[in-house]
XYZ file of C-alpha atoms in Angstrom:
571
model
C 22.250 -15.820 -21.127
C 24.340 -16.121 -17.983
C 27.048 -13.484 -17.903
C 27.796 -13.819 -14.246
C 29.628 -16.450 -12.260
C 28.324 -17.477 -8.865
C 31.343 -18.169 -6.705
C 29.730 -19.437 -3.527
C 26.893 -21.872 -3.210
C 23.651 -20.913 -1.595
C 24.506 -23.213 1.297
C 27.499 -21.037 2.139
C 25.296 -17.984 2.004
C 22.698 -19.352 4.425
C 24.679 -17.888 7.319
C 24.046 -14.431 5.973
C 20.358 -14.571 5.197
C 17.478 -16.713 4.117
C 16.717 -16.986 0.423
C 13.012 -16.896 1.231
C 12.115 -13.234 1.299
C 8.480 -13.804 2.166
C 9.266 -15.305 5.563
C 10.846 -14.113 8.759
C 14.613 -14.436 8.660
C 17.520 -13.996 11.006
C 20.849 -12.363 10.300
C 23.618 -13.186 12.728
C 21.056 -13.941 15.417
C 19.044 -10.740 14.966
C 15.398 -11.316 14.103
C 14.195 -8.611 11.717
C 10.631 -9.164 12.887
C 11.365 -8.554 16.551
C 9.560 -5.228 16.224
C 6.491 -5.193 13.991
C 5.574 -1.530 13.638
C 2.039 -0.641 14.630
C 2.053 2.105 12.016
C 3.477 2.342 8.547
C 7.202 2.974 9.182
C 7.366 5.396 6.256
C 4.744 7.607 7.891
C 6.481 7.278 11.266
C 9.749 8.529 9.778
C 8.044 11.344 7.886
C 6.373 12.488 11.114
C 9.803 13.410 12.488
C 10.133 16.191 9.912
C 7.202 18.550 10.517
C 6.995 22.165 9.376
C 5.360 24.989 11.347
C 1.921 23.794 10.240
C 2.608 20.285 11.542
C 2.916 18.829 8.038
C 5.780 16.452 7.134
C 7.912 18.011 4.392
C 10.997 17.059 2.435
C 12.390 20.535 3.087
C 12.486 19.923 6.855
C 14.056 16.489 6.309
C 16.884 18.092 4.340
C 17.292 20.932 6.841
C 17.436 18.635 9.880
C 20.166 16.593 8.218
C 22.278 19.579 7.201
C 21.539 19.250 3.497
C 20.222 22.775 3.031
C 21.540 24.147 -0.242
C 22.548 27.773 0.110
C 22.330 28.695 -3.546
C 25.168 30.751 -4.993
C 24.036 30.585 -8.613
C 21.287 28.826 -10.533
C 21.523 28.674 -14.311
C 19.291 27.005 -16.907
C 20.799 26.649 -20.379
C 18.719 25.717 -23.452
C 20.617 23.280 -25.679
C 19.941 22.102 -29.218
C 21.404 18.943 -30.672
C 21.730 18.213 -34.403
C 23.006 15.076 -36.105
C 24.237 15.265 -39.698
C 26.526 13.617 -42.245
C 30.066 14.872 -41.779
C 30.203 15.898 -45.447
C 27.264 18.279 -45.053
C 28.846 20.571 -42.440
C 32.052 22.489 -41.780
C 33.158 24.131 -38.550
C 36.150 25.773 -36.873
C 36.967 27.833 -33.789
C 33.943 26.518 -31.920
C 31.509 27.746 -34.618
C 29.670 26.154 -37.523
C 30.738 27.778 -40.810
C 28.480 26.023 -43.299
C 25.677 23.483 -43.058
C 23.077 21.988 -45.394
C 20.019 22.195 -43.192
C 17.992 19.911 -45.441
C 20.479 17.128 -44.672
C 20.008 17.215 -40.892
C 19.151 13.684 -39.782
C 17.906 14.436 -36.293
C 17.274 17.495 -34.131
C 16.707 17.453 -30.384
C 16.389 19.856 -27.453
C 17.051 19.716 -23.734
C 17.816 22.047 -20.862
C 20.844 21.824 -18.615
C 20.514 23.012 -15.043
C 23.751 24.163 -13.406
C 23.368 24.856 -9.718
C 26.181 26.015 -7.433
C 25.625 25.964 -3.699
C 27.162 25.578 -0.271
C 25.885 23.073 2.251
C 26.909 21.853 5.689
C 26.609 18.258 4.503
C 26.538 16.631 1.101
C 24.140 13.850 0.129
C 25.005 11.286 -2.529
C 22.648 8.586 -3.766
C 23.670 5.063 -2.783
C 23.352 2.782 -5.808
C 24.663 -0.375 -4.109
C 21.407 -1.046 -2.280
C 17.760 -0.158 -1.874
C 15.073 -0.020 0.805
C 11.886 -2.036 0.572
C 8.943 -2.606 2.894
C 8.382 -6.160 4.121
C 6.186 -7.237 7.040
C 6.066 -3.578 8.058
C 9.861 -3.474 8.336
C 12.108 -1.278 6.220
C 14.668 -3.739 4.882
C 17.927 -2.660 3.252
C 18.798 -4.890 0.306
C 22.459 -4.897 -0.688
C 23.718 -5.707 -4.184
C 26.553 -8.162 -4.655
C 28.369 -9.538 -7.689
C 28.209 -12.974 -6.056
C 24.778 -13.009 -4.442
C 22.759 -10.463 -6.400
C 20.420 -8.692 -3.921
C 20.215 -9.910 -0.337
C 18.990 -8.223 2.876
C 21.943 -6.715 4.737
C 20.224 -4.608 7.386
C 17.203 -2.496 8.206
C 16.170 1.099 8.898
C 14.744 1.559 12.386
C 12.166 4.103 13.530
C 14.913 6.591 14.405
C 16.211 6.397 10.816
C 19.326 4.485 11.834
C 20.843 1.837 9.606
C 21.049 -1.364 11.662
C 23.649 -3.693 10.222
C 23.834 -7.104 11.919
C 25.989 -8.673 9.189
C 29.625 -9.227 10.116
C 32.208 -6.896 8.588
C 33.892 -9.851 6.882
C 31.064 -9.889 4.336
C 31.652 -6.264 3.338
C 33.797 -7.303 0.399
C 30.762 -9.072 -1.095
C 28.357 -6.174 -0.404
C 29.829 -2.747 -1.276
C 27.135 -0.947 0.727
C 28.641 -2.436 3.903
C 31.847 -0.501 3.285
C 29.958 2.721 4.007
C 30.063 3.736 7.699
C 26.582 3.042 9.135
C 26.268 6.554 10.563
C 26.674 7.984 7.044
C 23.700 6.021 5.677
C 20.375 7.854 5.752
C 17.009 6.840 4.348
C 14.933 9.569 2.712
C 11.294 8.566 3.381
C 10.010 11.234 0.995
C 11.903 10.054 -2.101
C 12.413 6.455 -0.896
C 16.153 6.710 -1.565
C 19.231 5.722 0.366
C 21.711 8.551 0.859
C 25.286 8.778 2.041
C 25.700 11.880 4.199
C 29.175 13.366 4.622
C 30.447 16.652 5.987
C 30.985 19.166 3.235
C 32.873 21.973 5.071
C 30.714 24.444 3.152
C 32.736 23.904 -0.015
C 31.097 25.079 -3.221
C 29.310 22.210 -4.959
C 28.339 22.275 -8.640
C 25.389 20.136 -9.682
C 24.489 19.520 -13.341
C 21.320 17.832 -14.594
C 19.840 17.492 -18.079
C 16.091 17.468 -18.779
C 14.649 16.377 -22.112
C 11.335 17.107 -23.809
C 8.651 17.477 -22.688
C 10.080 19.988 -20.203
C 8.068 21.598 -17.420
C 7.050 25.239 -17.832
C 5.015 27.474 -15.497
C 2.871 30.572 -15.843
C 3.487 33.782 -13.903
C 1.439 32.707 -10.886
C 3.462 29.521 -10.492
C 1.113 26.935 -12.011
C 2.727 24.237 -14.121
C 1.275 24.276 -17.632
C 0.184 20.807 -18.668
C -0.603 19.180 -22.015
C 1.854 21.449 -23.792
C 2.839 20.289 -27.273
C 6.455 20.971 -28.243
C 7.764 21.230 -31.784
C 11.276 21.902 -33.101
C 11.368 23.845 -36.373
C 14.237 24.471 -38.778
C 14.120 27.975 -40.269
C 16.321 27.580 -43.346
C 16.120 31.243 -44.328
C 17.186 32.452 -40.903
C 19.539 29.496 -40.298
C 17.810 29.035 -36.964
C 16.503 26.176 -34.847
C 13.314 27.079 -32.970
C 11.537 25.334 -30.099
C 7.846 26.232 -30.011
C 5.215 25.189 -27.497
C 1.497 25.073 -28.163
C -0.488 25.958 -25.051
C -4.229 25.742 -25.589
C -4.692 27.846 -28.762
C -1.412 29.759 -28.371
C 1.931 28.988 -30.043
C 4.844 30.429 -28.074
C 8.525 30.483 -28.939
C 10.445 28.955 -26.045
C 14.002 28.985 -27.349
C 16.063 29.426 -30.482
C 19.540 28.699 -31.752
C 21.154 30.681 -34.566
C 23.245 27.911 -36.023
C 26.098 29.995 -37.439
C 26.352 32.178 -34.330
C 25.892 29.738 -31.453
C 28.826 28.213 -29.610
C 29.531 24.533 -30.157
C 29.524 22.836 -26.755
C 30.609 19.431 -28.060
C 31.006 17.335 -31.214
C 30.361 13.582 -30.970
C 31.253 10.953 -33.560
C 28.250 8.697 -34.030
C 28.125 4.916 -33.790
C 27.110 3.001 -36.942
C 26.554 -0.741 -36.349
C 26.004 -3.407 -38.979
C 22.263 -3.971 -39.434
C 19.980 -6.747 -40.651
C 16.223 -6.816 -41.185
C 14.349 -5.610 -38.118
C 16.456 -2.529 -37.333
C 16.947 0.745 -39.184
C 19.159 3.799 -38.620
C 19.031 7.042 -40.638
C 22.067 8.254 -42.557
C 25.100 6.756 -44.216
C 28.824 7.207 -43.861
C 30.392 9.238 -41.061
C 27.840 10.971 -38.862
C 28.523 13.704 -36.303
C 26.362 15.164 -33.557
C 26.733 18.833 -32.600
C 25.674 20.169 -29.208
C 24.823 23.884 -29.527
C 23.934 26.474 -26.913
C 20.609 28.197 -27.497
C 18.837 31.190 -25.984
C 15.444 31.540 -24.347
C 12.982 33.869 -26.065
C 11.978 37.190 -24.517
C 8.708 35.594 -23.359
C 10.664 33.325 -21.014
C 12.035 34.210 -17.593
C 13.779 32.068 -14.988
C 12.310 32.189 -11.480
C 14.287 30.059 -9.025
C 14.071 26.559 -10.553
C 11.134 27.348 -12.845
C 10.978 28.275 -16.515
C 8.158 30.841 -16.705
C 6.156 32.075 -19.697
C 5.296 35.761 -19.395
C 1.937 37.291 -20.300
C 0.169 34.062 -21.137
C -3.592 33.802 -21.257
C -5.245 32.142 -18.283
C -5.815 28.500 -19.170
C -6.744 25.373 -17.302
C -3.857 23.507 -15.711
C -5.860 20.441 -14.760
C -4.140 17.236 -15.738
C -4.122 13.557 -14.832
C -0.479 12.981 -14.023
C -0.566 9.246 -14.707
C -2.028 9.719 -18.177
C 0.546 9.512 -20.958
C -0.277 11.547 -24.057
C -1.157 9.167 -26.854
C 1.082 9.875 -29.819
C 1.314 8.533 -33.351
C 4.745 6.930 -33.500
C 6.597 6.092 -36.689
C 9.604 3.793 -36.355
C 11.960 5.826 -38.532
C 14.844 6.840 -36.254
C 13.890 10.540 -36.224
C 12.222 10.683 -32.767
C 10.404 14.019 -33.080
C 7.163 12.109 -32.445
C 8.429 11.206 -28.944
C 8.979 14.826 -27.839
C 5.514 15.101 -26.280
C 5.367 11.666 -24.681
C 5.990 11.745 -20.946
C 8.231 9.087 -19.468
C 10.548 8.313 -16.587
C 14.011 9.809 -16.078
C 17.035 7.980 -14.726
C 20.121 9.442 -13.058
C 23.203 9.918 -15.185
C 26.118 7.949 -13.755
C 24.052 5.680 -11.492
C 25.650 2.262 -11.288
C 26.428 -0.525 -8.889
C 30.066 -0.153 -7.879
C 31.238 -3.563 -9.107
C 29.998 -2.796 -12.663
C 31.908 -0.855 -15.315
C 30.774 2.778 -15.848
C 29.775 2.055 -19.434
C 28.055 5.091 -21.037
C 26.329 2.807 -23.539
C 24.328 1.184 -20.738
C 23.758 4.382 -18.733
C 20.024 4.950 -19.202
C 18.658 8.495 -19.063
C 15.039 8.118 -20.195
C 12.358 5.518 -20.778
C 8.963 6.119 -22.423
C 6.002 4.001 -23.476
C 2.839 4.585 -25.487
C 0.517 2.444 -27.590
C -2.165 2.231 -30.232
C -4.754 -0.497 -30.812
C -2.201 -2.915 -32.259
C 1.254 -2.031 -30.953
C 3.159 -1.163 -27.810
C 5.819 1.495 -28.499
C 8.932 1.721 -26.320
C 11.723 4.293 -26.195
C 14.986 4.774 -24.332
C 17.928 7.170 -24.297
C 21.456 6.414 -23.072
C 24.485 8.610 -22.451
C 26.493 6.804 -25.134
C 25.168 4.591 -27.934
C 22.742 1.674 -27.981
C 24.256 -1.528 -29.319
C 27.924 -0.522 -29.177
C 29.920 -3.604 -28.251
C 33.415 -3.630 -29.678
C 34.503 -6.390 -32.057
C 33.635 -9.289 -29.742
C 31.269 -7.739 -27.227
C 27.585 -8.274 -26.465
C 24.729 -5.856 -25.817
C 21.247 -6.730 -24.507
C 18.190 -4.482 -24.107
C 15.126 -5.700 -22.179
C 11.639 -4.348 -21.582
C 10.485 -6.021 -18.345
C 6.698 -6.317 -18.111
C 4.682 -7.334 -15.049
C 1.214 -8.108 -16.401
C -0.510 -8.920 -13.089
C 1.216 -6.592 -10.582
C 2.299 -9.696 -8.690
C 6.028 -9.882 -7.828
C 5.676 -13.619 -7.206
C 4.879 -14.479 -10.827
C 7.638 -14.447 -13.406
C 11.155 -13.914 -12.081
C 12.676 -11.037 -10.133
C 15.303 -9.048 -12.073
C 16.577 -7.862 -8.688
C 16.865 -11.198 -6.891
C 17.241 -13.896 -9.537
C 20.662 -15.541 -9.392
C 21.438 -14.573 -13.000
C 20.479 -10.895 -12.872
C 21.491 -7.658 -11.198
C 18.846 -5.115 -12.073
C 17.165 -3.078 -9.354
C 13.683 -3.670 -10.756
C 11.294 -4.726 -7.957
C 8.600 -6.351 -10.098
C 7.792 -9.868 -11.240
C 8.950 -10.102 -14.856
C 6.253 -12.078 -16.686
C 7.169 -11.255 -20.266
C 9.712 -9.261 -22.224
C 10.449 -7.600 -25.546
C 14.163 -7.563 -26.304
C 16.921 -6.906 -28.813
C 20.522 -8.048 -29.034
C 23.784 -6.844 -30.615
C 26.947 -8.934 -30.905
C 30.265 -7.705 -32.309
C 28.846 -4.307 -33.374
C 26.122 -6.090 -35.359
C 22.375 -6.079 -34.764
C 21.413 -9.735 -34.284
C 17.709 -9.956 -33.453
C 14.538 -8.815 -31.747
C 12.655 -11.384 -29.702
C 10.106 -12.051 -26.971
C 10.565 -13.612 -23.559
C 8.028 -15.350 -21.334
C 8.610 -16.267 -17.689
C 6.049 -18.474 -16.024
C 4.885 -22.029 -15.513
C 6.259 -24.370 -18.146
C 8.938 -24.154 -20.795
C 9.402 -24.521 -24.581
C 6.377 -26.770 -25.117
C 3.943 -24.297 -23.535
C 5.311 -21.367 -25.542
C 5.156 -23.251 -28.837
C 1.572 -24.294 -28.104
C 0.689 -20.781 -26.964
C -0.785 -22.006 -23.672
C 0.912 -19.711 -21.188
C 0.316 -19.762 -17.448
C 1.651 -17.102 -15.102
C 3.526 -18.332 -12.072
C 6.850 -18.280 -10.202
C 9.823 -18.706 -12.489
C 13.567 -18.264 -12.903
C 15.690 -16.562 -15.520
C 17.880 -19.560 -16.344
C 16.913 -23.083 -17.418
C 19.424 -24.591 -14.962
C 20.306 -23.933 -11.350
C 23.806 -23.215 -10.069
C 24.528 -26.950 -9.913
C 23.539 -27.503 -13.527
C 20.217 -29.173 -12.725
C 17.397 -28.572 -15.201
C 14.495 -26.379 -14.042
C 10.912 -26.726 -15.247
C 10.068 -23.026 -14.854
C 12.340 -20.535 -16.573
C 12.360 -17.757 -19.152
C 11.744 -18.847 -22.741
C 12.893 -16.637 -25.607
C 11.011 -16.908 -28.884
C 10.379 -15.223 -32.231
C 7.295 -15.098 -34.436
C 7.756 -15.663 -38.176
C 5.151 -16.408 -40.837
C 2.531 -17.170 -38.219
C 4.753 -19.677 -36.407
C 6.737 -19.503 -33.188
C 10.340 -20.579 -32.864
C 12.484 -20.889 -29.760
C 15.601 -18.729 -29.975
C 18.786 -18.752 -27.931
C 21.740 -16.520 -27.202
C 23.869 -15.749 -30.289
C 21.081 -16.980 -32.611
C 20.503 -14.523 -35.455
C 17.048 -13.673 -36.797
C 14.401 -11.169 -35.760
C 10.788 -11.559 -34.748
C 8.663 -10.101 -37.526
C 6.354 -8.348 -35.053
C 9.123 -6.374 -33.294
C 10.864 -3.565 -35.188
C 13.439 -1.150 -33.763
C 15.131 2.012 -35.005
C 18.255 3.731 -33.731
C 18.740 7.465 -33.921
C 21.474 8.566 -36.313
C 23.890 8.788 -33.367
C 22.413 5.665 -31.656
C 21.824 7.509 -28.368
C 18.084 6.850 -28.734
C 16.175 3.718 -29.684
C 12.497 3.111 -30.413
C 10.703 -0.226 -30.602
C 7.335 -1.280 -31.999
C 5.967 -4.507 -30.503
C 2.774 -6.149 -31.721
C 0.552 -6.890 -28.735
C -0.529 -10.297 -30.003
C 3.134 -11.347 -30.046
C 2.887 -11.744 -26.260
C 0.526 -14.689 -26.953
C -2.409 -15.937 -24.851
C -3.007 -17.658 -21.545
C -4.393 -21.171 -21.045
C -7.945 -19.804 -21.303
C -7.309 -18.185 -24.663
C -7.149 -14.611 -23.338
C -4.397 -12.325 -24.686
C -1.556 -11.744 -22.217
C -1.529 -8.077 -23.309
C -4.433 -6.258 -24.946
C -6.376 -3.021 -24.827
C -7.347 -2.302 -21.220
C -4.442 -4.254 -19.694
C -2.669 -2.498 -16.819
C 1.030 -3.270 -16.580
C 4.151 -2.326 -14.651
C 7.072 -1.867 -17.024
C 10.760 -0.935 -16.958
C 13.800 -1.169 -19.213
C 17.141 -2.794 -18.471
C 20.370 -2.664 -20.483
C 23.497 -4.760 -20.029
C 26.646 -5.038 -22.123
C 30.216 -6.184 -22.067
C 32.703 -3.319 -22.080
C 35.112 -4.618 -24.716
C 34.891 -1.311 -26.585
C 36.352 0.380 -23.492
C 39.039 -2.296 -22.990
C 37.441 -3.603 -19.810
C 36.513 -7.153 -18.832
C 33.689 -5.904 -16.587
C 30.106 -5.593 -17.720
C 28.010 -2.450 -17.528
C 24.311 -2.425 -16.688
C 21.516 -0.064 -15.753
C 17.752 -0.068 -15.380
C 15.072 2.586 -15.561
C 12.644 3.372 -12.763
C 9.488 1.256 -12.998
C 6.509 2.873 -14.701
C 3.694 1.530 -12.535
C 0.096 1.195 -13.642
C 0.450 1.925 -17.347
C -2.887 1.247 -19.027
C -2.881 0.044 -22.611
C -5.414 2.442 -24.107
């Protein structure tokens, strides 16, 4: 699938930068390798922000750049979310009047943090570029609708953005429209920030955090391995969030359904489905966002949610270990509440893309059992919503060898625009067209093409996304999409209907969440007969979503990607 038009040839772009990122390159006569740092430049930059003990800290970085938040108020609101058939509930004046609790299709919980503060300067994330380390230089890659990602400057050892590219190219690279002195690299979070004077105006910052949430004990230790469970008390007409900590079950929050304020009511999206995808409920479905209350065992201390009077328990935990959970692909999602994942910013997008809520990723999770890989994502809007003639694509990008030079780069390939700095060797995917679920399928990117996939003799190596280059010439290394049916493999193409029998997905009743079950053997074997993915494999994995915005009456596409989950071990 090529949804993007390349307007200038690579020859025209040669004056801006070299396409070969592994070599030295020159931009407008400035050699980026003129100064090879003797030390890691990240550590050099961090060393400029030392506290009184001589330790580099993020707090000092923020203070030195005038980003100290003088807190005016800090509120944490517990929120419950229920999805139900419209016929099973009545409401008015911001309250629910009647509800058949047994008919609830899905129940969820999250917290909303509302922070108000004053600050000398404000700092906004820059989504139109990223910083990466190459040859001990900190290179700034800029995103462009015409060129995808290309190097547009560097960060020097004084944390200045050096931009040798001429201003005339700013229209192709939105990041170049930002004044250089407003661009700041945060070496602690590895993010690019735009710093502007704030005149000490009051700023309100809202963030949502989904289960599993972080909770502390009274001495400030984060409690790990907590197991959360949402209960429906039909007699008391109450939703309850409990947490099991060691051998203790503690009520965290509750919501009295007939008394709580309705924050929002959302009409759910119901696509046409074929075999391979399920969604609970029938007819018109509504989602209600309700304000809850913390229990009397909970107190709020600065940014922490604290459990009072809890027994002393061990807080030791391996942060990279994901709790193994039994997942059922049923569209209910309560079995994902205790699986840790990665969070993505709400509203993050490259400026030339449409702000499509259906592609705005919020969460990505992964777990597995002996046979299947299980994947999960949450978006602001609805997965698969396209409008009558639109398209919607969901990708799980998997780097099986931690080598960015095998597979293709979702960040730099001439047919992609995802900020995912890994080599995409294989994929699990699904596709919607015209508000209809079309298929689930696999992708392989490596040496060879259809013949190798059909024979199951796969070899990792450099590849491209598309089978042809910008001049229409056929490539011999490109991504192949295939399905498995009745023990046979078939090549599939864009718009081709029919699912792979070893990939099943389920949408939540409101389609904001999706879960996928992928059989490990569906990723096939290498030329030596070894499975590409199996128990013990260590992978880097991320999710990307892209869609046309026909539903929103826009000709522009929307797209987003999750942060990469590095080093996930198939257990």
